[in-house]
Amino acid sequence: DLRDVERVWTLWCEMRKRNVKPTSITLGCMVDALVKNGQADEAFDLVQEMKEDACKGILNTVIYSTLLKGFTMARNPDRVQQVYVEMREQGIACNTISYNTMIDVNCRVGRMDRAEELFGDMKTFRVDPDVVTYSTLVKGYCLSGNIEKGFEVLRDMVSTGKHEPDEILYNSLLDGCAKQHRVDEALDLLKDMQAQKVQPSNYTLSIIVKLLGRSRRLN
């Protein structure tokens, strides 16, 4: 609600006028309120102001992750990258959620090279990817038509032995197979799902049915 944002700004300005130094929690709440009301740019400007105002020490991963989320919601990968670079410069660590957020926005707009770089950074900085990380990458590659890379991510995930593919990841690959009429690979995936005890959903089965139906028509 915009009235709530106005009220938040009033309280913030009053606090600053009284020379009350904000804490990480105070700034975090302020940034979160702005982001939730579609004002990610204003939230970013506020963080810049804090950097210049001897309040640098209150900036943390949570505050920057909120900014990342705001620019992701706005589908603005350039601003997401700007925040990421700043986090690195400030020595503020990115966690798995931060990386997932950044990978997601790049996958959504087809910037798979950037998503791949971020995934590489996770390994470099010893940030463990989770199932969401792998699923997001697989979906991005399949949407961009590079299903081979999608399968590569699946193999990479399985090789670590830390995570097992879920229904979302399998469905992304099956959808990619369907778009490229790759019947044999789709059926192999279905067998793999059963071997991994991942229950196919109605959506999973609908992909297979459509693919088989199309294959029969072509033959």
XYZ file of C-alpha atoms in Angstrom:
219
model
C 0.000 0.000 0.000
C 1.467 3.368 -1.046
C 0.087 5.040 2.088
C 2.120 2.593 4.149
C 5.235 3.495 2.164
C 4.601 7.191 2.790
C 4.223 6.458 6.494
C 7.467 4.440 6.495
C 9.313 7.303 4.783
C 7.929 9.769 7.324
C 9.182 7.650 10.218
C 12.554 7.149 8.530
C 13.033 10.888 7.934
C 11.996 11.643 11.507
C 14.534 9.145 12.820
C 17.315 10.610 10.675
C 16.392 14.174 11.653
C 16.856 13.188 15.302
C 20.300 11.744 14.443
C 19.228 8.239 15.435
C 21.578 5.844 13.659
C 19.672 3.044 11.880
C 20.499 -0.570 12.645
C 20.730 -3.403 10.121
C 17.207 -4.457 11.136
C 15.799 -0.933 10.690
C 17.350 -0.523 7.248
C 16.366 -4.078 6.309
C 12.718 -3.377 7.138
C 12.850 -0.123 5.160
C 14.388 -1.783 2.094
C 11.894 -4.661 2.326
C 8.921 -2.254 2.490
C 10.122 -0.377 -0.608
C 10.828 -3.563 -2.589
C 7.422 -5.040 -1.735
C 5.806 -1.897 -3.105
C 7.687 -2.021 -6.399
C 10.250 0.610 -5.434
C 13.480 -1.346 -5.836
C 15.288 1.654 -7.361
C 14.423 3.775 -4.329
C 15.601 0.977 -2.043
C 18.891 0.795 -3.960
C 19.366 4.582 -3.681
C 18.754 4.374 0.066
C 21.473 1.718 0.423
C 23.867 3.967 -1.530
C 23.031 6.810 0.840
C 23.845 4.602 3.828
C 27.198 3.706 2.277
C 28.132 7.373 2.044
C 26.762 8.233 5.487
C 29.201 6.328 7.699
C 26.555 3.604 8.117
C 28.435 1.141 5.938
C 28.739 -1.358 8.777
C 24.998 -2.028 8.919
C 24.824 -3.345 5.342
C 24.540 -7.132 5.265
C 23.578 -10.135 3.134
C 19.877 -9.878 4.051
C 19.601 -6.249 2.889
C 21.374 -6.914 -0.403
C 19.403 -10.127 -0.965
C 16.210 -8.076 -0.649
C 17.507 -5.712 -3.340
C 18.322 -8.701 -5.559
C 14.789 -9.990 -5.059
C 13.328 -6.593 -5.973
C 15.235 -6.314 -9.242
C 14.473 -9.955 -10.045
C 10.748 -9.277 -9.614
C 11.217 -6.316 -11.978
C 13.068 -8.637 -14.413
C 16.041 -6.318 -14.491
C 19.176 -8.496 -14.764
C 21.474 -5.500 -15.277
C 20.519 -4.040 -11.901
C 20.815 -7.489 -10.326
C 24.360 -7.666 -11.674
C 25.078 -4.180 -10.320
C 23.978 -5.239 -6.824
C 26.049 -8.433 -7.073
C 29.202 -6.519 -8.067
C 28.639 -4.133 -5.161
C 28.242 -7.033 -2.726
C 31.580 -8.419 -3.898
C 33.227 -4.992 -3.542
C 31.823 -4.574 -0.025
C 32.953 -8.056 0.989
C 29.353 -9.100 1.689
C 28.817 -12.817 1.197
C 26.208 -14.209 -1.160
C 24.306 -17.230 0.141
C 22.546 -19.953 -1.841
C 19.272 -17.986 -1.917
C 21.062 -14.909 -3.297
C 22.654 -16.933 -6.087
C 19.381 -18.718 -6.867
C 17.662 -15.340 -7.204
C 20.308 -14.046 -9.615
C 20.426 -17.245 -11.657
C 16.635 -17.217 -11.925
C 16.351 -13.706 -13.385
C 19.065 -14.447 -15.972
C 17.406 -17.729 -16.946
C 14.062 -15.967 -17.337
C 15.466 -13.509 -19.862
C 17.609 -16.091 -21.686
C 21.000 -14.934 -20.408
C 22.305 -18.441 -19.848
C 25.946 -17.386 -20.174
C 25.500 -15.121 -17.160
C 23.577 -17.801 -15.248
C 26.435 -20.210 -15.957
C 28.994 -17.679 -14.660
C 27.027 -17.265 -11.436
C 26.866 -21.040 -11.005
C 30.643 -21.099 -11.464
C 31.016 -18.383 -8.809
C 29.045 -20.532 -6.381
C 31.653 -23.257 -6.762
C 34.532 -20.778 -6.549
C 33.236 -19.239 -3.317
C 32.176 -22.608 -1.855
C 28.447 -21.809 -1.760
C 26.529 -25.069 -2.016
C 23.875 -25.203 -4.760
C 20.563 -26.799 -3.805
C 17.818 -28.524 -5.806
C 16.351 -25.114 -6.727
C 19.694 -24.033 -8.235
C 19.898 -27.100 -10.470
C 16.194 -27.015 -11.417
C 16.412 -23.334 -12.362
C 19.435 -23.927 -14.582
C 17.860 -26.964 -16.249
C 14.653 -25.054 -16.959
C 16.639 -22.113 -18.344
C 18.653 -24.292 -20.702
C 15.539 -26.149 -21.892
C 13.670 -22.888 -22.520
C 16.616 -21.593 -24.544
C 16.610 -24.796 -26.618
C 19.909 -26.141 -25.264
C 18.645 -29.411 -23.829
C 22.140 -30.982 -23.927
C 23.271 -28.465 -21.319
C 20.168 -29.309 -19.298
C 21.170 -32.974 -19.236
C 24.722 -31.903 -18.334
C 23.423 -30.036 -15.271
C 21.425 -33.117 -14.240
C 24.545 -35.288 -14.502
C 26.542 -32.723 -12.530
C 23.894 -32.710 -9.812
C 23.740 -36.497 -9.533
C 27.563 -36.777 -9.504
C 27.815 -34.649 -6.336
C 25.675 -37.184 -4.458
C 24.196 -34.357 -2.350
C 20.837 -33.877 -4.057
C 18.347 -35.936 -6.004
C 16.410 -34.524 -8.968
C 12.798 -33.626 -8.233
C 9.653 -33.623 -10.345
C 10.165 -29.984 -11.424
C 13.610 -30.730 -12.840
C 12.399 -33.850 -14.664
C 9.396 -31.982 -16.087
C 11.656 -29.241 -17.471
C 13.773 -31.827 -19.266
C 10.717 -33.734 -20.497
C 9.243 -30.497 -21.805
C 12.529 -29.791 -23.596
C 12.494 -33.287 -25.118
C 8.891 -32.781 -26.250
C 9.712 -29.518 -28.022
C 12.510 -31.238 -29.936
C 10.561 -34.510 -30.534
C 13.154 -36.562 -28.615
C 10.961 -39.518 -27.745
C 13.627 -42.018 -26.657
C 15.268 -39.573 -24.260
C 11.891 -38.638 -22.800
C 11.038 -42.285 -22.159
C 14.477 -42.817 -20.572
C 13.773 -39.868 -18.288
C 10.452 -41.378 -17.289
C 12.218 -44.631 -16.382
C 14.813 -42.660 -14.439
C 12.022 -40.905 -12.512
C 10.548 -44.260 -11.555
C 13.972 -45.580 -10.521
C 14.482 -42.487 -8.340
C 10.962 -42.967 -6.890
C 9.883 -39.530 -8.126
C 6.130 -39.692 -8.643
C 5.113 -38.409 -12.104
C 2.372 -35.784 -11.894
C -0.528 -35.383 -14.320
C 1.567 -32.701 -16.039
C 4.437 -35.176 -16.473
C 2.143 -37.771 -18.019
C 0.463 -35.193 -20.279
C 3.882 -34.304 -21.766
C 4.590 -37.974 -22.494
C 1.126 -38.572 -23.997
C 1.440 -35.523 -26.289
C 4.943 -36.535 -27.341
C 3.943 -40.109 -28.143
C 0.833 -38.910 -30.002
C 2.897 -36.509 -32.085
C 5.475 -39.226 -32.773
C 2.799 -41.610 -34.078
C 1.401 -38.926 -36.387
C 4.853 -38.210 -37.777
C 5.441 -41.909 -38.379
